[in-house]
Coordinates of C-alpha atoms in Angstrom, one line a residue:
Chain A
M1 CA -1.9 75.2 16.1
P2 CA -2.3 73.5 12.7
I3 CA -1.1 69.9 12.4
T4 CA 1.2 69.3 9.4
V5 CA 1.7 65.9 7.9
S6 CA 4.3 65.3 5.2
V7 CA 3.3 62.7 2.6
T8 CA 5.5 61.2 0.0
T9 CA 3.5 59.7 -2.9
R10 CA 4.6 56.9 -5.2
D11 CA 6.1 59.3 -7.7
G12 CA 8.6 60.4 -5.0
R13 CA 7.0 63.8 -4.6
T14 CA 6.5 65.1 -1.0
K15 CA 3.4 67.2 -0.1
D16 CA 2.6 68.9 3.2
L17 CA -1.0 68.6 4.4
T18 CA -2.8 70.3 7.1
A19 CA -4.4 67.6 9.1
I20 CA -7.5 67.7 11.3
A21 CA -7.2 66.2 14.8
G22 CA -9.8 63.6 15.7
R23 CA -9.9 62.2 12.2
S24 CA -7.8 59.2 11.1
L25 CA -4.6 59.7 9.1
M26 CA -6.4 57.9 6.2
E27 CA -9.3 60.4 6.2
N28 CA -6.8 63.3 6.3
L29 CA -4.7 61.8 3.4
R30 CA -7.8 61.2 1.3
S31 CA -9.4 64.6 1.9
G32 CA -5.9 66.1 1.3
G33 CA -6.1 64.8 -2.3
I34 CA -3.7 61.9 -2.0
E35 CA -5.4 59.8 -4.6
E36 CA -3.2 56.7 -4.1
I37 CA -4.9 56.2 -0.8
L38 CA -7.9 54.2 -2.0
A39 CA -9.2 53.2 1.5
L40 CA -11.8 51.0 -0.1
C41 CA -13.4 49.8 3.2
G42 CA -13.8 53.3 4.5
G43 CA -11.6 52.8 7.5
C44 CA -13.1 49.8 9.2
C45 CA -9.9 47.7 9.0
S46 CA -11.1 45.3 6.4
C47 CA -8.7 45.9 3.5
A48 CA -5.2 47.1 3.2
T49 CA -5.6 49.9 0.6
C50 CA -4.5 52.7 2.9
H51 CA -1.0 51.2 3.6
V52 CA 1.7 53.7 4.4
Y53 CA 5.3 53.6 5.7
V54 CA 5.8 55.7 8.8
D55 CA 9.1 57.6 9.1
D56 CA 11.2 55.7 11.6
Q57 CA 11.5 58.6 14.0
W58 CA 7.7 58.6 14.4
L59 CA 7.2 54.9 15.0
T60 CA 7.3 55.3 18.8
A61 CA 4.5 57.9 18.6
M62 CA 2.2 55.5 16.8
P63 CA -0.7 53.7 18.6
P64 CA -0.2 50.0 19.1
M65 CA -1.1 47.8 16.2
S66 CA -4.2 45.5 16.6
E67 CA -4.1 41.9 15.6
D68 CA -6.4 42.7 12.7
E69 CA -4.2 45.4 11.3
D70 CA -1.2 43.1 11.6
D71 CA -3.0 40.4 9.7
L72 CA -4.2 42.7 7.0
L73 CA -0.8 44.1 6.5
D74 CA 0.4 40.6 5.9
T75 CA -1.7 40.6 2.6
S76 CA 0.7 43.2 1.2
G77 CA 3.8 42.1 -0.6
A78 CA 5.3 45.5 0.3
R79 CA 5.1 45.2 4.0
E80 CA 8.0 46.6 5.9
A81 CA 8.9 47.0 9.6
N82 CA 7.4 50.6 9.5
S83 CA 4.2 49.6 7.7
R84 CA 0.9 50.8 9.1
L85 CA -2.7 51.1 7.9
S86 CA -3.4 54.8 8.0
C87 CA -7.0 54.3 8.9
Q88 CA -5.8 53.0 12.3
I89 CA -3.9 56.1 13.2
P90 CA -5.9 58.8 14.8
V91 CA -4.4 62.3 14.2
T92 CA -3.5 64.2 17.4
P93 CA -1.6 67.4 17.9
E94 CA 1.4 65.4 19.0
L95 CA 1.7 64.1 15.4
H96 CA 2.5 67.5 14.1
G97 CA 5.4 67.0 11.7
L98 CA 4.6 63.3 11.0
A99 CA 6.2 62.0 7.8
V100 CA 4.7 59.1 5.9
T101 CA 5.2 57.5 2.5
V102 CA 2.4 55.8 0.5
A103 CA 3.3 52.1 0.0
P104 CA 3.4 50.7 -3.5
E105 CA 0.2 49.2 -4.9
D106 CA -0.1 45.5 -4.5
Chain B
M1 CA -6.6 58.3 -26.2
R2 CA -3.9 60.0 -24.3
R3 CA -4.0 63.1 -26.4
R4 CA -6.1 66.0 -25.1
R5 CA -8.7 66.6 -27.6
H6 CA -10.1 69.8 -26.3
R7 CA -13.5 68.6 -27.0
Q8 CA -15.1 69.8 -23.8
R9 CA -17.5 72.5 -25.0
D10 CA -20.1 74.3 -22.9
D11 CA -22.8 75.7 -25.1
R12 CA -24.9 77.5 -22.5
R13 CA -27.9 78.0 -24.7
G14 CA -28.1 74.5 -25.9
A15 CA -26.6 73.1 -22.7
E16 CA -24.6 70.7 -24.9
L17 CA -21.4 69.1 -23.6
T18 CA -18.9 66.7 -25.0
F19 CA -16.5 64.6 -23.0
D20 CA -13.9 62.1 -24.1
V21 CA -15.0 59.8 -21.3
L22 CA -18.5 60.2 -19.9
I23 CA -19.1 58.1 -16.7
V24 CA -22.7 57.5 -15.8
G25 CA -22.9 56.8 -12.1
A26 CA -21.1 58.6 -9.2
G27 CA -20.6 55.6 -6.8
H28 CA -17.5 53.5 -6.1
A29 CA -17.3 52.3 -9.7
G30 CA -17.7 55.7 -11.4
A31 CA -15.3 57.4 -9.0
S32 CA -12.7 54.6 -9.5
V33 CA -12.9 54.9 -13.3
A34 CA -12.2 58.7 -13.2
I35 CA -9.4 58.4 -10.5
H36 CA -7.7 55.6 -12.3
L37 CA -7.9 57.3 -15.7
R38 CA -6.0 60.2 -14.4
Q39 CA -3.6 58.0 -12.5
A40 CA -2.9 56.3 -15.8
G41 CA -2.0 59.6 -17.4
F42 CA -5.2 60.0 -19.4
T43 CA -5.5 63.7 -20.3
G44 CA -8.8 63.7 -22.2
S45 CA -11.9 65.3 -20.8
I46 CA -13.8 63.3 -18.1
A47 CA -17.2 63.8 -16.5
I48 CA -19.0 61.9 -13.9
L49 CA -22.8 62.1 -14.1
G50 CA -24.8 61.2 -11.0
D51 CA -28.5 61.2 -10.3
E52 CA -28.2 62.5 -6.7
P53 CA -27.5 66.1 -5.8
E54 CA -24.3 65.1 -4.0
L55 CA -20.6 65.0 -4.2
P56 CA -19.7 61.3 -4.9
Y57 CA -19.8 59.4 -1.6
E58 CA -19.4 55.8 -0.3
R59 CA -22.6 53.8 0.3
P60 CA -21.4 51.3 3.0
P61 CA -21.8 53.8 5.9
L62 CA -25.4 54.4 5.0
S63 CA -26.6 51.2 6.7
K64 CA -23.9 51.3 9.4
D65 CA -22.1 54.4 10.9
Y66 CA -24.2 57.1 9.2
L67 CA -27.5 55.5 10.3
A68 CA -26.0 55.0 13.7
G69 CA -25.0 58.7 13.9
K70 CA -21.3 57.9 14.2
K71 CA -20.4 59.5 10.9
G72 CA -21.6 62.8 9.6
R73 CA -22.7 63.6 6.0
E74 CA -19.3 64.9 5.0
D75 CA -17.3 62.1 6.5
F76 CA -17.6 59.6 3.7
R77 CA -17.2 61.6 0.5
F78 CA -14.6 59.8 -1.8
R79 CA -12.8 63.1 -2.3
S80 CA -13.2 66.8 -1.8
A81 CA -14.7 69.1 -4.4
E82 CA -11.2 70.5 -4.9
F83 CA -9.8 67.1 -5.7
W84 CA -12.1 66.6 -8.7
A85 CA -11.6 70.2 -9.9
E86 CA -7.8 69.9 -9.7
R87 CA -7.9 66.9 -11.8
D88 CA -10.3 68.4 -14.3
I89 CA -12.9 65.8 -13.6
R90 CA -16.3 67.4 -14.2
L91 CA -19.1 66.4 -11.8
I92 CA -22.6 66.7 -13.1
A93 CA -25.0 66.0 -10.2
G94 CA -28.7 65.5 -10.2
E95 CA -29.0 64.2 -13.7
R96 CA -30.4 60.9 -14.8
V97 CA -29.8 59.3 -18.2
T98 CA -32.9 58.2 -20.0
T99 CA -31.7 57.3 -23.5
V100 CA -28.4 56.1 -24.8
H101 CA -27.5 56.9 -28.5
P102 CA -24.3 55.8 -30.3
S103 CA -22.3 58.9 -29.2
S104 CA -24.6 60.8 -26.8
V105 CA -26.9 60.3 -23.9
H106 CA -30.2 62.1 -23.2
C107 CA -31.0 63.1 -19.6
A108 CA -34.4 63.3 -17.9
A109 CA -34.1 67.1 -17.6
G110 CA -33.6 67.4 -21.3
R111 CA -29.9 67.8 -21.5
E112 CA -27.9 66.0 -24.2
L113 CA -24.3 64.9 -23.4
H114 CA -21.9 63.7 -26.1
F115 CA -19.1 61.2 -25.5
G116 CA -16.1 59.5 -27.1
Q117 CA -16.3 56.6 -24.6
L118 CA -19.3 56.0 -22.3
V119 CA -18.7 54.1 -19.0
W120 CA -22.0 52.9 -17.5
A121 CA -21.5 52.6 -13.7
A122 CA -25.1 53.4 -12.8
G123 CA -25.3 50.7 -10.1
G124 CA -28.8 49.8 -9.0
R125 CA -31.8 51.2 -7.3
A126 CA -33.5 49.9 -4.2
R127 CA -36.5 47.8 -4.6
R128 CA -39.1 49.7 -2.7
L129 CA -42.2 48.8 -0.6
P130 CA -45.0 51.3 -0.5
G131 CA -44.7 53.4 2.7
A132 CA -41.4 51.9 3.7
Y133 CA -38.0 53.5 3.9
A134 CA -35.1 52.2 1.8
I135 CA -31.4 52.4 2.4
R136 CA -29.6 53.1 -0.8
T137 CA -29.0 56.8 -1.0
L138 CA -28.1 59.6 1.4
A139 CA -31.6 61.0 0.9
D140 CA -33.1 57.7 1.8
V141 CA -31.2 57.5 5.1
D142 CA -31.7 61.2 5.9
A143 CA -35.5 60.6 5.6
L144 CA -35.3 57.5 7.8
K145 CA -33.2 59.2 10.4
A146 CA -35.6 62.2 10.5
S147 CA -38.4 59.9 11.5
L148 CA -36.5 57.7 13.9
P149 CA -36.9 59.9 17.1
G150 CA -40.7 59.3 17.1
A151 CA -40.5 55.6 16.3
T152 CA -40.4 52.8 18.9
R153 CA -41.6 49.7 17.0
I154 CA -39.8 49.2 13.7
L155 CA -40.3 46.6 11.1
V156 CA -37.3 45.7 8.9
V157 CA -38.3 43.7 5.8
G158 CA -35.5 41.6 4.4
G159 CA -32.9 39.4 6.1
G160 CA -30.0 40.2 3.7
W161 CA -27.0 42.3 4.5
I162 CA -28.8 45.7 4.5
G163 CA -31.7 44.4 6.6
L164 CA -29.3 42.8 9.1
E165 CA -27.1 45.9 9.4
A166 CA -30.1 48.2 9.8
A167 CA -31.6 45.9 12.4
A168 CA -28.3 45.9 14.3
V169 CA -28.1 49.7 14.3
L170 CA -31.7 50.2 15.3
A171 CA -31.7 47.5 18.0
T172 CA -28.5 49.1 19.4
A173 CA -30.3 52.4 19.5
G174 CA -32.9 50.9 21.7
K175 CA -35.7 50.3 19.2
Q176 CA -38.0 47.4 19.2
V177 CA -37.1 45.7 16.0
V178 CA -39.0 43.0 14.1
L179 CA -37.1 41.6 11.2
A180 CA -39.2 39.7 8.6
E181 CA -37.5 37.4 6.1
S182 CA -39.6 35.5 3.5
Q183 CA -37.1 32.7 3.2
N184 CA -36.5 30.2 5.9
H185 CA -33.0 31.5 6.7
L186 CA -31.1 34.8 6.8
L187 CA -28.8 35.7 4.0
A188 CA -30.6 33.1 1.9
R189 CA -29.0 34.1 -1.3
C190 CA -25.4 33.9 -0.3
S191 CA -24.5 32.1 2.9
A192 CA -24.3 28.7 4.5
A193 CA -27.0 27.7 7.0
L194 CA -24.3 27.6 9.7
L195 CA -23.6 31.4 9.3
S196 CA -27.3 32.2 8.9
D197 CA -28.0 30.3 12.2
F198 CA -25.2 32.1 13.9
L199 CA -26.4 35.5 12.8
L200 CA -30.0 34.6 13.8
A201 CA -28.9 33.8 17.3
Q202 CA -26.8 37.0 17.5
H203 CA -29.7 39.2 16.4
R204 CA -32.2 37.4 18.7
G205 CA -29.7 37.8 21.5
H206 CA -29.7 41.6 20.9
G207 CA -33.4 41.6 21.2
V208 CA -34.4 41.6 17.5
D209 CA -37.6 39.6 16.9
V210 CA -36.5 37.7 13.8
R211 CA -39.3 36.0 11.9
L212 CA -38.3 33.6 9.2
A213 CA -40.5 32.2 6.4
C214 CA -42.6 35.2 7.2
G215 CA -45.4 36.5 5.1
Q216 CA -46.6 40.1 5.0
L217 CA -46.9 41.7 8.5
D218 CA -49.4 44.4 9.1
P219 CA -47.4 47.7 8.9
V220 CA -50.0 49.4 11.1
R221 CA -48.5 47.6 14.0
F222 CA -45.2 49.4 13.5
D223 CA -44.2 53.1 13.7
L224 CA -42.1 52.7 10.6
T225 CA -40.9 50.1 8.1
V226 CA -37.5 49.8 6.5
A227 CA -37.1 47.6 3.4
G228 CA -33.9 45.9 2.6
I229 CA -35.1 43.8 -0.2
G230 CA -32.3 44.2 -2.8
I231 CA -31.7 46.3 -5.8
E232 CA -32.6 46.4 -9.5
P233 CA -29.7 47.1 -11.8
N234 CA -30.0 50.5 -13.6
V235 CA -29.5 49.2 -17.1
E236 CA -32.7 49.9 -18.9
P237 CA -31.4 52.8 -21.1
L238 CA -28.4 50.6 -22.2
L239 CA -30.5 47.5 -22.9
A240 CA -33.0 49.7 -24.8
A241 CA -30.1 50.9 -26.9
G242 CA -29.3 47.3 -27.8
A243 CA -26.7 46.2 -25.3
D244 CA -26.6 42.5 -24.5
G245 CA -27.8 41.6 -21.0
N246 CA -30.9 41.1 -18.9
D247 CA -30.5 41.3 -15.2
G248 CA -27.5 43.7 -15.7
V249 CA -25.5 44.6 -18.8
L250 CA -23.1 42.0 -20.2
V251 CA -19.5 42.9 -20.3
D252 CA -16.3 41.1 -21.5
E253 CA -13.1 40.6 -19.4
F254 CA -12.2 44.3 -20.0
G255 CA -15.6 45.7 -19.1
R256 CA -16.7 46.3 -22.7
T257 CA -20.4 46.0 -23.4
S258 CA -21.7 44.8 -26.8
L259 CA -22.2 48.4 -27.9
P260 CA -19.2 50.2 -29.5
N261 CA -17.4 52.6 -27.2
V262 CA -19.6 51.7 -24.3
W263 CA -18.2 50.1 -21.1
A264 CA -19.7 49.1 -17.8
A265 CA -18.5 48.4 -14.3
G266 CA -19.8 47.7 -10.8
D267 CA -23.1 46.4 -9.4
C268 CA -24.9 46.6 -12.8
A269 CA -22.2 44.7 -14.8
L270 CA -22.9 41.1 -15.6
H271 CA -19.6 39.5 -16.1
R272 CA -17.7 36.2 -16.0
N273 CA -15.7 36.4 -12.8
R274 CA -12.4 34.5 -12.6
F275 CA -13.4 33.3 -9.1
G276 CA -17.1 32.7 -9.9
P277 CA -19.2 30.1 -11.5
D278 CA -19.1 29.3 -15.2
R279 CA -21.8 31.8 -16.1
P280 CA -22.1 35.6 -15.9
V281 CA -22.8 37.1 -12.5
R282 CA -23.4 40.4 -11.0
I283 CA -21.6 41.3 -7.8
E284 CA -22.9 44.0 -5.5
S285 CA -19.8 45.1 -3.6
V286 CA -17.4 47.9 -3.1
Q287 CA -14.5 45.7 -4.1
N288 CA -16.1 44.7 -7.4
A289 CA -17.1 48.3 -8.2
A290 CA -13.7 49.8 -7.5
D291 CA -11.6 47.0 -9.2
M292 CA -13.8 46.8 -12.3
G293 CA -13.7 50.6 -12.5
A294 CA -9.9 50.4 -12.4
C295 CA -10.0 47.7 -15.1
V296 CA -12.1 49.7 -17.4
A297 CA -9.9 52.8 -16.8
R298 CA -6.8 50.9 -17.7
A299 CA -8.3 49.6 -20.9
I300 CA -9.5 53.1 -22.0
A301 CA -6.1 54.5 -21.2
G302 CA -4.5 51.9 -23.6
D303 CA -3.2 49.3 -21.1
P304 CA -6.0 46.6 -21.1
Q305 CA -5.7 43.9 -18.4
P306 CA -8.4 41.3 -18.0
Y307 CA -10.5 41.7 -14.8
A308 CA -9.0 39.2 -12.3
A309 CA -9.4 40.7 -8.9
L310 CA -10.3 38.4 -6.0
P311 CA -13.7 39.4 -4.6
W312 CA -14.0 40.4 -1.0
F313 CA -16.8 41.9 1.1
W314 CA -17.4 43.0 4.7
S315 CA -20.2 43.7 7.1
N316 CA -20.4 45.0 10.6
Q317 CA -23.2 44.1 13.0
Y318 CA -23.1 44.8 16.7
D319 CA -19.5 43.9 17.7
L320 CA -19.3 41.3 14.9
K321 CA -16.8 41.8 12.1
L322 CA -17.8 39.7 9.1
Q323 CA -15.4 39.4 6.2
T324 CA -15.8 37.4 3.1
V325 CA -13.3 36.5 0.5
G326 CA -14.0 34.6 -2.8
L327 CA -17.4 33.8 -4.3
S328 CA -19.4 30.8 -2.8
H329 CA -21.7 30.3 -5.8
D330 CA -22.3 26.6 -6.6
H331 CA -20.3 25.4 -3.6
D332 CA -20.8 21.7 -3.0
E333 CA -19.2 21.5 0.5
V334 CA -19.2 23.6 3.6
L335 CA -16.6 23.2 6.3
V336 CA -16.4 25.0 9.7
R337 CA -13.1 26.2 11.1
G338 CA -13.1 27.4 14.7
D339 CA -15.9 27.6 17.1
P340 CA -19.1 29.5 16.4
A341 CA -19.9 29.2 20.1
I342 CA -17.0 31.6 21.0
G343 CA -17.9 33.9 18.1
K344 CA -14.7 33.5 16.1
F345 CA -14.7 31.1 13.2
A346 CA -14.7 30.7 9.4
V347 CA -17.0 29.0 7.1
I348 CA -15.1 27.5 4.2
Y349 CA -16.8 26.8 0.9
R350 CA -15.5 24.3 -1.6
R351 CA -16.4 23.3 -5.1
A352 CA -15.0 20.1 -6.6
G353 CA -12.5 20.0 -3.7
R354 CA -11.1 23.5 -4.1
V355 CA -11.6 26.3 -1.6
I356 CA -13.6 29.0 -3.4
A357 CA -14.7 31.2 -0.5
L358 CA -14.5 31.9 3.2
D359 CA -16.9 33.8 5.4
C360 CA -15.0 34.9 8.5
V361 CA -16.5 36.1 11.7
N362 CA -14.2 38.1 14.0
N363 CA -11.4 36.3 12.3
T364 CA -9.3 38.6 10.1
R365 CA -6.4 36.2 10.2
D366 CA -8.3 33.4 8.3
Y367 CA -9.8 36.0 6.0
V368 CA -6.3 37.2 5.1
Q369 CA -4.6 33.9 4.9
G370 CA -7.6 32.2 3.1
R371 CA -7.0 34.5 0.1
A372 CA -4.0 32.5 -1.1
L373 CA -5.9 29.2 -0.8
I374 CA -8.6 30.6 -3.2
E375 CA -6.1 32.2 -5.6
R376 CA -4.0 29.1 -5.9
G377 CA -7.0 26.8 -6.3
V378 CA -5.4 24.2 -4.1
R379 CA -7.0 21.0 -3.0
L380 CA -6.4 20.3 0.6
D381 CA -7.6 17.8 3.1
G382 CA -10.7 18.9 5.0
A383 CA -9.2 17.8 8.3
L384 CA -6.3 20.2 7.8
L385 CA -8.5 23.1 6.7
T386 CA -10.7 22.7 9.8
D387 CA -7.9 22.5 12.3
A388 CA -8.1 26.0 13.8
D389 CA -4.8 25.6 15.6
R390 CA -3.0 25.3 12.2
P391 CA -2.7 28.6 10.4
L392 CA -4.1 28.5 6.9
K393 CA -0.9 30.0 5.7
S394 CA 1.1 27.0 6.9
L395 CA -1.1 24.7 4.8
L396 CA 0.4 26.1 1.6
E397 CA 3.9 25.5 2.9
T398 CA 3.5 21.7 3.2

């Protein structure tokens, strides 16, 4: 069954992507043409350029946040309670229907 | 510049093409220029010309996860082929520019490309040793990987970032690795002795036979040799066309070279960095390539902002996560925060009393919180800075 992720970009438009399980959400967003996801460090949790807001109803389905991710998110002036680095979220079939919003650029 | 000029012309017989913005180089800098031009609403024609027969890709995994077999070839493309096509960004692969004229470039295969604006993002090429593998391109690493199965004893020449990352991957894969560095410490160009000594102990602990102040070793004693001895900036065609520069092409705060309508960004761009010393520098990093590319794109799109991004850098070796923020050039003081013996610490570099850089080992918190210390140029007591129980963030609040 295809996994669909709904992404709202900075211009307020929402796009549904078909995601591949086993890849990170960041990789899926990037290959899905979401250009605002820069992901400069390639997903090794060394920058904060893949920052997204996770729709509140999906927060409990998210993997726990590492200390490094927590610290990196602190570099963003746009951090909210539902902030995550998308490189740290592996896509699984359980995430079908996930909705995220690209955080503003810092 | 926002007006679409419809200048893209494909004369098949003469193979002549014209682009409003021609980007030479398909690495992080070149990709960033194109992506940011479109994000800024630029509607003119754009092409990215690269000398490899590849969709644009990231280089950092070459010496890390790709060499280790943890990432496949298609796992580190910047974007899909459709992405570039949808945004009308033309990719011209496998072409190398040999000559730059005032409004055109000439390629090695004979093709002539015309431009309104030229962005030179050609990066650098690996310095090569005869008979040794380099780690700069996908083709380099594919060749190296193809010969690894039959190799037991491997010589890595160069104790810089690429040499250390390669040694870590190869040692982890069970190879007998000798790492030869001509200087008397690792990362001689950029790091404090304390970090060099720490990394030396780590690599030796993982079985790498590190030889410092080492002359030439007999390659016959090894099954294969890998050279990580730095890059040469690809700037000869620009310098031959009269652009200012020597080890790189000189650019101003917006990325403009001394030639009209010619810009440069990334590894090859010699620039005065807001966080660097009082002379032009070249910075070989993803951050610099991406941010300078964005800076050039904004200027071309009509919204020039001086380049002022804070430099950062990372490396992964074994289970070590190294993160650097700032530029340590011309530091006059080195402080240690935390305990290298437990593998979690930061090296703080100061110049004239101000924090200018931090090298952080397994210590993302200091890496993150140290940024503000550098950006604000604060002068702080050394005893406060080195008190690892006190968050760096809290030092700004006092």
